[in-house]
Amino acid sequence: MTAETITAADIRINARWLIPVEPANTVLHHQAVIIQGDRIAAVVPRQEADARFRTRETIDLDHHVVLPGLINMHGHAAMSLFRGLADDLPLMTWLNDHIWPAEGTHISPSFIADGTQLAMAEMLRTGTTTFSDMYFFPEVVAQMAHDAGMRAQICFPLLDFPTQWGTGPDEYLSKGAEFIGQWQGSEYIMPAIGPHAPYTVSDDPMSRAVALSADTGARIQIHLHETAFEVTEAIRNAGKRPSARLAELGVFNNRTQCVHMTQIDDTDVALLKESGAHVIHCPESNLKLASGFCPVQKLTDAGINVAIGTDGAASNNDLDLFGEMNTAAMVAKVVAGDAAALPAHHAIAMATLHGARALGRDHELGTLEAGKLADIIAVDLSDPFLQPVYDPASHLVYSNHGRQVSHSWIAGVPQVQDGRLTRIDVPDLMLRVKSWSDRIGNR
């Protein structure tokens, strides 16, 4: 082969195993991922890469599985500073008596900045390259993610009552529209609308959120059917299930992300299927708060896209999506009464491609394919207690923990190298976290 046929590129990643996510249920052996700029130029066998490409950097990962960066589709990043603050309590007690009072005392732009950076450090270190956030001061979260080079869907909060970020729906929607305008079109930041829940947002602001979404294309993420109490109260007060009310208000469409969905019946499934809305499954938070079980297999069988999220560290208590995949797979089997429900490859797809679909970016993210953005992670499977490795997909879901992530790239830029974060100063961050811990602990 002549020199003219050899292509120059930036980075070559040699992988022992590679899970592209598409085609589904596929594990490739001894592959090379070629990165040029912020995109994947090729995914080919190593011998073919030897003949076709010359790169300025080659990374040999002889004991690793390489796969797309994980997409954490729901969380409240800054709540990492409330990790472990009020455990072992029912949802409404946890919110009303502990979390909302703590937020009233401590939430500020500096709290959001430090808590978000703590969350990003944990997520990057455990394989997440894109996250969705719904919390106060979204402009601060967006700037922190952008500065760190991390992709994020940032949902501005919408509630009927005042918070530290605004006096009520009018101000939230006004500031939110400005926020969307500021970040729309960004490669990294995806501005979105975050009506908190049906029980905290009344019809008028909900309808205005729908109109804003239609005007801008911004996605809507909402906590929905999280507990039996929520559904029972809605029926008692309004005579209809929350999903029926939202459907009447026009909330449901293919830009809508419904978080939790532990209390659903066939009418809810039909609404989701007809509208093209997405479900975001947060199994560990739902288990910890005794909220219930999302019937993932039933939704999947109906053709509904189900992605996965951790929720906030205050109700999880970690942001490790590998652990979330494990829990999701285990719970799905019990709920469906079928050991074959939600197999390992499907769980991985939920944390990658399905998240990309919910974001409307599956043409760019969620799989390892030529032309897609180079958001890639590598997981070291050389640990003695991960041996033997018959099926790396099985190990990722059933045996692995996120701390085995050794490398991470976002848009071809290294974020984790040999298990070390490259763009977050962890010692400095820990000093700020300690300061917040002292203040919150003395509340």
Short mmCIF file of C-alpha atoms in Angstrom, two decimals:
data_model
loop_
_atom_site.label_atom_id
_atom_site.label_comp_id
_atom_site.label_asym_id
_atom_site.label_seq_id
_atom_site.Cartn_x
_atom_site.Cartn_y
_atom_site.Cartn_z
CA MET A 1 0.00 0.00 0.00
CA THR A 2 1.43 3.35 -1.00
CA ALA A 3 1.99 6.33 1.24
CA GLU A 4 -0.78 8.23 -0.54
CA THR A 5 -3.38 5.79 0.79
CA ILE A 6 -2.36 6.23 4.44
CA THR A 7 -4.50 8.68 6.40
CA ALA A 8 -3.13 10.88 9.18
CA ALA A 9 -5.22 11.16 12.35
CA ASP A 10 -4.88 12.35 15.92
CA ILE A 11 -5.41 9.40 18.28
CA ARG A 12 -5.53 5.63 17.94
CA ILE A 13 -7.04 3.58 20.77
CA ASN A 14 -6.18 -0.13 20.61
CA ALA A 15 -8.84 -2.06 22.52
CA ARG A 16 -8.86 -5.69 23.66
CA TRP A 17 -12.66 -5.61 23.48
CA LEU A 18 -15.00 -3.05 21.97
CA ILE A 19 -18.76 -2.71 22.50
CA PRO A 20 -20.11 -0.41 19.76
CA VAL A 21 -23.75 -0.64 21.08
CA GLU A 22 -24.87 -0.77 17.48
CA PRO A 23 -25.10 -3.39 16.07
CA ALA A 24 -26.83 -4.57 19.24
CA ASN A 25 -25.44 -7.45 21.31
CA THR A 26 -22.01 -7.10 19.70
CA VAL A 27 -18.56 -7.49 21.24
CA LEU A 28 -15.62 -6.92 18.89
CA HIS A 29 -12.08 -8.12 19.61
CA HIS A 30 -8.74 -6.42 18.97
CA GLN A 31 -10.17 -3.25 17.45
CA ALA A 32 -8.74 0.21 16.87
CA VAL A 33 -10.71 3.42 17.30
CA ILE A 34 -9.30 6.27 15.21
CA ILE A 35 -10.05 9.82 16.37
CA GLN A 36 -9.62 12.87 14.17
CA GLY A 37 -10.46 16.17 15.81
CA ASP A 38 -13.66 15.78 17.81
CA ARG A 39 -15.00 12.83 15.78
CA ILE A 40 -14.48 9.12 15.35
CA ALA A 41 -12.81 8.60 11.97
CA ALA A 42 -13.00 4.81 11.98
CA VAL A 43 -13.54 1.69 14.06
CA VAL A 44 -11.56 -1.12 12.41
CA PRO A 45 -9.56 -4.24 13.27
CA ARG A 46 -6.03 -3.45 14.41
CA GLN A 47 -4.40 -4.95 11.33
CA GLU A 48 -6.52 -2.76 9.09
CA ALA A 49 -5.64 0.28 11.20
CA ASP A 50 -1.93 -0.55 10.76
CA ALA A 51 -2.35 -0.36 7.01
CA ARG A 52 -4.68 2.64 6.78
CA PHE A 53 -3.78 5.14 9.50
CA ARG A 54 -0.86 6.94 11.08
CA THR A 55 -1.65 8.78 14.29
CA ARG A 56 0.30 11.18 16.46
CA GLU A 57 -0.70 9.23 19.59
CA THR A 58 -1.40 5.54 20.14
CA ILE A 59 -2.94 4.22 23.36
CA ASP A 60 -2.70 0.49 23.96
CA LEU A 61 -5.48 -0.85 26.16
CA ASP A 62 -4.74 -4.56 26.14
CA HIS A 63 -6.93 -5.45 29.13
CA HIS A 64 -9.75 -3.02 28.53
CA VAL A 65 -13.19 -2.81 27.01
CA VAL A 66 -13.90 0.38 25.07
CA LEU A 67 -17.45 1.69 24.67
CA PRO A 68 -19.36 4.96 24.17
CA GLY A 69 -19.32 7.45 27.03
CA LEU A 70 -22.22 6.96 29.42
CA ILE A 71 -25.18 9.36 29.48
CA ASN A 72 -26.70 10.05 32.90
CA MET A 73 -30.17 11.30 31.98
CA HIS A 74 -31.35 12.62 35.33
CA GLY A 75 -29.76 14.23 38.34
CA HIS A 76 -29.39 17.24 40.55
CA ALA A 77 -25.63 17.70 40.42
CA ALA A 78 -25.08 20.21 43.20
CA MET A 79 -27.02 18.02 45.63
CA SER A 80 -23.82 16.01 45.90
CA LEU A 81 -23.08 18.37 48.80
CA PHE A 82 -26.17 16.91 50.55
CA ARG A 83 -24.98 13.32 50.13
CA GLY A 84 -26.04 11.30 53.20
CA LEU A 85 -27.76 14.27 54.82
CA ALA A 86 -31.14 12.64 55.50
CA ASP A 87 -31.17 8.94 54.72
CA ASP A 88 -33.81 6.28 55.35
CA LEU A 89 -36.85 8.55 55.11
CA PRO A 90 -39.97 8.57 52.88
CA LEU A 91 -39.83 10.89 49.88
CA MET A 92 -42.12 13.65 51.15
CA THR A 93 -40.58 13.62 54.66
CA TRP A 94 -37.13 13.70 53.08
CA LEU A 95 -38.13 16.67 50.90
CA ASN A 96 -40.32 18.70 53.27
CA ASP A 97 -38.44 18.24 56.54
CA HIS A 98 -34.84 18.02 55.40
CA ILE A 99 -33.90 18.79 51.80
CA TRP A 100 -36.03 21.86 51.16
CA PRO A 101 -35.02 23.48 54.51
CA ALA A 102 -31.35 22.75 53.78
CA GLU A 103 -31.73 24.27 50.33
CA GLY A 104 -33.36 27.33 51.83
CA THR A 105 -30.35 27.85 54.06
CA HIS A 106 -27.45 26.97 51.80
CA ILE A 107 -28.32 27.28 48.10
CA SER A 108 -26.31 30.01 46.37
CA PRO A 109 -24.31 30.31 43.15
CA SER A 110 -21.14 29.23 44.97
CA PHE A 111 -22.90 26.17 46.44
CA ILE A 112 -24.12 25.23 42.96
CA ALA A 113 -20.66 25.71 41.43
CA ASP A 114 -18.84 23.59 44.01
CA GLY A 115 -21.51 20.90 44.21
CA THR A 116 -21.67 20.64 40.43
CA GLN A 117 -17.91 20.28 40.17
CA LEU A 118 -17.98 17.54 42.82
CA ALA A 119 -20.67 15.72 40.83
CA MET A 120 -18.82 16.11 37.54
CA ALA A 121 -15.64 14.73 39.08
CA GLU A 122 -17.49 11.64 40.27
CA MET A 123 -19.36 11.18 37.00
CA LEU A 124 -16.27 11.56 34.83
CA ARG A 125 -14.29 9.21 37.04
CA THR A 126 -17.00 6.54 36.69
CA GLY A 127 -17.59 6.79 32.94
CA THR A 128 -20.24 9.45 32.39
CA THR A 129 -19.48 11.91 29.59
CA THR A 130 -22.94 13.54 29.28
CA PHE A 131 -25.35 14.34 32.10
CA SER A 132 -28.76 15.92 32.53
CA ASP A 133 -29.29 18.31 35.42
CA MET A 134 -32.40 19.88 36.93
CA TYR A 135 -31.61 22.31 39.71
CA PHE A 136 -31.28 25.94 40.72
CA PHE A 137 -28.97 28.49 39.06
CA PRO A 138 -28.81 26.55 35.77
CA GLU A 139 -26.62 29.26 34.30
CA VAL A 140 -23.91 28.34 36.83
CA VAL A 141 -24.22 24.61 36.09
CA ALA A 142 -24.00 25.27 32.36
CA GLN A 143 -20.86 27.35 32.74
CA MET A 144 -19.21 24.76 35.00
CA ALA A 145 -19.94 21.94 32.54
CA HIS A 146 -18.82 24.01 29.57
CA ASP A 147 -15.57 25.00 31.29
CA ALA A 148 -14.86 21.36 32.15
CA GLY A 149 -15.59 20.25 28.58
CA MET A 150 -18.45 17.99 29.67
CA ARG A 151 -21.71 17.63 27.77
CA ALA A 152 -24.86 18.45 29.72
CA GLN A 153 -28.57 18.96 29.28
CA ILE A 154 -29.38 21.70 31.78
CA CYS A 155 -33.06 22.03 32.72
CA PHE A 156 -34.03 25.35 34.27
CA PRO A 157 -36.41 24.87 37.24
CA LEU A 158 -40.10 25.71 37.06
CA LEU A 159 -42.32 25.64 40.16
CA ASP A 160 -45.39 27.49 41.44
CA PHE A 161 -43.58 28.90 44.47
CA PRO A 162 -40.54 31.10 45.06
CA THR A 163 -37.03 29.70 45.47
CA GLN A 164 -33.54 31.11 45.60
CA TRP A 165 -33.58 31.34 41.80
CA GLY A 166 -36.80 33.27 41.35
CA THR A 167 -40.09 34.59 42.73
CA GLY A 168 -42.41 32.30 40.80
CA PRO A 169 -43.40 30.99 37.37
CA ASP A 170 -43.21 34.34 35.57
CA GLU A 171 -39.60 34.92 36.58
CA TYR A 172 -38.58 31.29 36.03
CA LEU A 173 -39.99 31.28 32.50
CA SER A 174 -38.49 34.66 31.66
CA LYS A 175 -35.05 33.71 32.90
CA GLY A 176 -35.43 30.27 31.35
CA ALA A 177 -36.18 31.68 27.91
CA GLU A 178 -33.05 33.84 28.19
CA PHE A 179 -31.05 30.80 29.30
CA ILE A 180 -32.22 28.79 26.29
CA GLY A 181 -31.33 31.64 23.97
CA GLN A 182 -27.85 31.90 25.45
CA TRP A 183 -26.89 28.25 25.01
CA GLN A 184 -28.99 27.06 22.08
CA GLY A 185 -26.76 25.59 19.40
CA SER A 186 -23.89 24.79 21.78
CA GLU A 187 -22.09 21.52 21.11
CA TYR A 188 -21.77 20.92 24.84
CA ILE A 189 -24.72 22.55 26.61
CA MET A 190 -28.30 21.56 25.78
CA PRO A 191 -30.68 24.01 27.52
CA ALA A 192 -33.98 22.47 28.55
CA ILE A 193 -37.14 23.12 30.60
CA GLY A 194 -37.60 21.48 33.99
CA PRO A 195 -41.12 21.70 35.42
CA HIS A 196 -40.48 19.99 38.75
CA ALA A 197 -43.56 17.75 38.96
CA PRO A 198 -47.31 17.81 38.31
CA TYR A 199 -47.97 18.52 41.99
CA THR A 200 -45.68 21.58 42.05
CA VAL A 201 -46.57 23.17 38.69
CA SER A 202 -50.12 24.29 37.90
CA ASP A 203 -51.79 24.33 34.50
CA ASP A 204 -50.91 27.83 33.31
CA PRO A 205 -47.12 27.67 33.80
CA MET A 206 -47.12 24.09 32.50
CA SER A 207 -48.87 25.25 29.32
CA ARG A 208 -46.41 28.10 28.96
CA ALA A 209 -43.54 25.63 29.30
CA VAL A 210 -45.06 23.59 26.47
CA ALA A 211 -45.27 26.71 24.32
CA LEU A 212 -41.65 27.62 25.07
CA SER A 213 -40.58 24.10 24.12
CA ALA A 214 -42.50 24.31 20.85
CA ASP A 215 -40.99 27.71 20.02
CA THR A 216 -37.38 26.79 20.81
CA GLY A 217 -37.17 23.02 20.41
CA ALA A 218 -35.96 22.75 24.01
CA ARG A 219 -36.74 19.47 25.68
CA ILE A 220 -38.92 19.11 28.78
CA GLN A 221 -37.89 16.91 31.71
CA ILE A 222 -40.35 16.31 34.55
CA HIS A 223 -40.61 14.05 37.61
CA LEU A 224 -43.72 12.00 36.92
CA HIS A 225 -45.63 9.16 38.60
CA GLU A 226 -42.83 8.84 41.12
CA THR A 227 -44.96 7.61 44.02
CA ALA A 228 -48.36 6.03 44.58
CA PHE A 229 -49.27 9.02 46.78
CA GLU A 230 -48.69 11.42 43.86
CA VAL A 231 -51.06 9.50 41.61
CA THR A 232 -53.70 8.96 44.32
CA GLU A 233 -53.73 12.64 45.28
CA ALA A 234 -54.02 13.72 41.65
CA ILE A 235 -57.03 11.48 41.12
CA ARG A 236 -58.62 12.69 44.35
CA ASN A 237 -58.04 16.38 43.59
CA ALA A 238 -58.47 16.51 39.81
CA GLY A 239 -60.25 13.31 38.96
CA LYS A 240 -57.50 12.17 36.60
CA ARG A 241 -54.05 10.62 36.61
CA PRO A 242 -51.10 13.03 36.31
CA SER A 243 -50.19 11.63 32.90
CA ALA A 244 -53.72 12.27 31.59
CA ARG A 245 -53.58 15.87 32.79
CA LEU A 246 -50.19 16.44 31.18
CA ALA A 247 -51.37 14.89 27.93
CA GLU A 248 -54.35 17.28 27.86
CA LEU A 249 -51.94 20.20 28.38
CA GLY A 250 -49.81 19.06 25.45
CA VAL A 251 -46.77 18.12 27.52
CA PHE A 252 -46.26 14.71 25.92
CA ASN A 253 -44.30 14.54 22.66
CA ASN A 254 -40.94 13.25 21.48
CA ARG A 255 -39.14 16.09 23.27
CA THR A 256 -40.51 15.02 26.67
CA GLN A 257 -38.53 13.06 29.25
CA CYS A 258 -40.59 11.50 32.05
CA VAL A 259 -38.48 10.71 35.11
CA HIS A 260 -39.24 7.77 37.42
CA MET A 261 -42.61 6.42 36.17
CA THR A 262 -42.85 3.81 38.93
CA GLN A 263 -46.65 3.95 39.14
CA ILE A 264 -48.04 3.31 35.68
CA ASP A 265 -50.88 1.40 34.12
CA ASP A 266 -51.86 0.54 30.56
CA THR A 267 -53.34 4.00 29.95
CA ASP A 268 -50.01 5.62 30.86
CA VAL A 269 -48.14 3.22 28.56
CA ALA A 270 -50.53 4.06 25.72
CA LEU A 271 -49.97 7.81 26.20
CA LEU A 272 -46.21 7.38 26.21
CA LYS A 273 -46.25 5.19 23.12
CA GLU A 274 -48.59 7.44 21.14
CA SER A 275 -46.66 10.61 21.98
CA GLY A 276 -43.10 9.31 21.57
CA ALA A 277 -42.17 10.56 25.04
CA HIS A 278 -39.15 9.04 26.76
CA VAL A 279 -38.88 7.44 30.20
CA ILE A 280 -35.87 8.06 32.45
CA HIS A 281 -35.39 5.18 34.89
CA CYS A 282 -33.68 5.92 38.24
CA PRO A 283 -33.79 2.52 39.97
CA GLU A 284 -31.51 3.12 42.96
CA SER A 285 -33.19 6.35 44.02
CA ASN A 286 -36.60 4.72 43.61
CA LEU A 287 -35.51 1.79 45.77
CA LYS A 288 -33.93 3.95 48.45
CA LEU A 289 -37.02 6.17 48.78
CA ALA A 290 -39.36 3.16 48.47
CA SER A 291 -41.05 4.89 45.54
CA GLY A 292 -41.73 1.76 43.55
CA PHE A 293 -40.57 -0.11 40.46
CA CYS A 294 -40.56 1.16 36.90
CA PRO A 295 -41.72 -1.73 34.63
CA VAL A 296 -38.87 -1.37 32.16
CA GLN A 297 -39.53 -4.55 30.23
CA LYS A 298 -43.19 -3.65 29.73
CA LEU A 299 -42.22 -0.22 28.43
CA THR A 300 -39.54 -1.67 26.19
CA ASP A 301 -41.94 -4.24 24.78
CA ALA A 302 -44.29 -1.35 23.93
CA GLY A 303 -41.53 0.34 21.93
CA ILE A 304 -40.96 3.18 24.44
CA ASN A 305 -37.44 4.52 24.75
CA VAL A 306 -36.15 4.01 28.31
CA ALA A 307 -32.91 5.71 29.33
CA ILE A 308 -31.26 5.69 32.74
CA GLY A 309 -30.26 8.22 35.39
CA THR A 310 -28.86 8.23 38.89
CA ASP A 311 -31.00 11.03 40.34
CA GLY A 312 -29.10 13.21 42.82
CA ALA A 313 -26.46 11.94 45.25
CA ALA A 314 -28.72 13.00 48.12
CA SER A 315 -31.11 10.17 47.26
CA ASN A 316 -28.87 7.53 45.70
CA ASN A 317 -26.09 8.11 47.16
CA ASP A 318 -23.65 7.92 44.24
CA LEU A 319 -23.51 8.93 40.59
CA ASP A 320 -21.98 5.71 39.24
CA LEU A 321 -23.98 4.64 36.18
CA PHE A 322 -22.40 1.19 36.15
CA GLY A 323 -24.00 0.53 39.53
CA GLU A 324 -27.25 1.92 38.16
CA MET A 325 -27.11 -0.47 35.20
CA ASN A 326 -26.60 -3.38 37.57
CA THR A 327 -29.57 -2.38 39.72
CA ALA A 328 -31.76 -1.72 36.70
CA ALA A 329 -31.05 -5.15 35.26
CA MET A 330 -31.66 -6.94 38.56
CA VAL A 331 -34.90 -5.11 39.35
CA ALA A 332 -36.24 -5.55 35.81
CA LYS A 333 -35.91 -9.31 36.10
CA VAL A 334 -37.86 -9.42 39.35
CA VAL A 335 -40.57 -7.03 38.15
CA ALA A 336 -41.04 -8.93 34.89
CA GLY A 337 -40.72 -12.33 36.58
CA ASP A 338 -38.26 -13.22 33.85
CA ALA A 339 -34.52 -13.79 34.28
CA ALA A 340 -34.03 -12.88 30.63
CA ALA A 341 -35.52 -9.40 31.05
CA LEU A 342 -33.15 -6.44 30.52
CA PRO A 343 -29.99 -8.37 29.55
CA ALA A 344 -26.55 -6.81 29.91
CA HIS A 345 -26.28 -5.37 26.40
CA HIS A 346 -29.70 -3.73 26.77
CA ALA A 347 -28.65 -2.16 30.08
CA ILE A 348 -25.55 -0.73 28.39
CA ALA A 349 -27.71 0.63 25.57
CA MET A 350 -29.97 2.33 28.13
CA ALA A 351 -26.94 4.17 29.51
CA THR A 352 -25.65 5.19 26.07
CA LEU A 353 -27.79 5.11 22.93
CA HIS A 354 -31.16 5.42 24.68
CA GLY A 355 -29.95 8.51 26.52
CA ALA A 356 -28.75 9.97 23.22
CA ARG A 357 -32.23 9.33 21.75
CA ALA A 358 -33.90 11.09 24.65
CA LEU A 359 -31.64 14.07 23.98
CA GLY A 360 -32.38 13.99 20.25
CA ARG A 361 -28.67 13.46 19.56
CA ASP A 362 -28.48 9.78 18.68
CA HIS A 363 -27.07 10.82 15.28
CA GLU A 364 -23.98 12.08 17.14
CA LEU A 365 -23.78 10.22 20.45
CA GLY A 366 -24.43 6.85 22.04
CA THR A 367 -22.54 4.44 19.76
CA LEU A 368 -19.02 3.95 18.46
CA GLU A 369 -19.32 4.63 14.74
CA ALA A 370 -17.36 6.60 12.19
CA GLY A 371 -18.62 10.17 12.01
CA LYS A 372 -19.96 10.32 15.57
CA LEU A 373 -18.52 12.51 18.29
CA ALA A 374 -15.52 10.98 20.04
CA ASP A 375 -17.11 10.56 23.48
CA ILE A 376 -15.45 7.32 24.54
CA ILE A 377 -14.54 5.47 27.72
CA ALA A 378 -12.29 2.53 28.53
CA VAL A 379 -12.80 0.13 31.42
CA ASP A 380 -9.91 -1.92 32.81
CA LEU A 381 -10.91 -5.56 33.28
CA SER A 382 -7.51 -6.77 34.51
CA ASP A 383 -8.48 -6.82 38.19
CA PRO A 384 -7.96 -10.36 39.57
CA PHE A 385 -11.46 -10.36 40.99
CA LEU A 386 -12.95 -9.69 37.54
CA GLN A 387 -11.45 -12.89 36.16
CA PRO A 388 -12.11 -14.83 34.05
CA VAL A 389 -13.60 -12.62 31.34
CA TYR A 390 -15.91 -14.66 29.13
CA ASP A 391 -18.24 -11.77 28.24
CA PRO A 392 -17.12 -8.18 28.86
CA ALA A 393 -20.70 -6.88 28.54
CA SER A 394 -21.74 -9.16 31.39
CA HIS A 395 -18.81 -7.91 33.48
CA LEU A 396 -19.69 -4.26 32.89
CA VAL A 397 -23.21 -4.76 34.20
CA TYR A 398 -22.91 -7.53 36.77
CA SER A 399 -19.31 -7.45 38.07
CA ASN A 400 -17.80 -4.05 37.36
CA HIS A 401 -17.82 -0.86 39.40
CA GLY A 402 -17.29 2.51 37.79
CA ARG A 403 -13.92 3.04 39.45
CA GLN A 404 -12.49 0.58 36.91
CA VAL A 405 -12.87 3.31 34.27
CA SER A 406 -9.32 4.14 33.27
CA HIS A 407 -9.74 6.52 30.34
CA SER A 408 -12.34 8.94 29.08
CA TRP A 409 -12.50 11.28 26.12
CA ILE A 410 -15.12 13.91 25.27
CA ALA A 411 -14.90 15.27 21.72
CA GLY A 412 -11.52 13.56 21.53
CA VAL A 413 -10.18 15.49 24.53
CA PRO A 414 -8.90 13.32 27.41
CA GLN A 415 -10.90 13.73 30.61
CA VAL A 416 -9.55 10.71 32.50
CA GLN A 417 -6.08 9.27 31.93
CA ASP A 418 -4.97 6.15 33.79
CA GLY A 419 -7.71 6.76 36.35
CA ARG A 420 -6.81 10.41 36.97
CA LEU A 421 -9.00 13.39 36.15
CA THR A 422 -7.27 15.78 33.78
CA ARG A 423 -9.40 18.94 34.04
CA ILE A 424 -10.61 19.09 37.64
CA ASP A 425 -8.25 19.98 40.50
CA VAL A 426 -9.43 17.41 43.03
CA PRO A 427 -7.34 18.55 46.06
CA ASP A 428 -8.58 22.11 45.68
CA LEU A 429 -12.15 20.87 45.21
CA MET A 430 -11.92 18.79 48.38
CA LEU A 431 -11.01 21.86 50.42
CA ARG A 432 -14.20 23.58 49.23
CA VAL A 433 -16.27 20.46 49.86
CA LYS A 434 -14.92 20.29 53.42
CA SER A 435 -15.94 23.90 53.99
CA TRP A 436 -19.51 23.15 52.84
CA SER A 437 -19.61 19.99 54.93
CA ASP A 438 -18.72 21.97 58.04
CA ARG A 439 -21.44 24.54 57.36
CA ILE A 440 -24.17 22.06 56.44
CA GLY A 441 -23.31 19.69 59.27
CA ASN A 442 -23.81 22.54 61.76
CA ARG A 443 -27.19 23.58 60.34
#
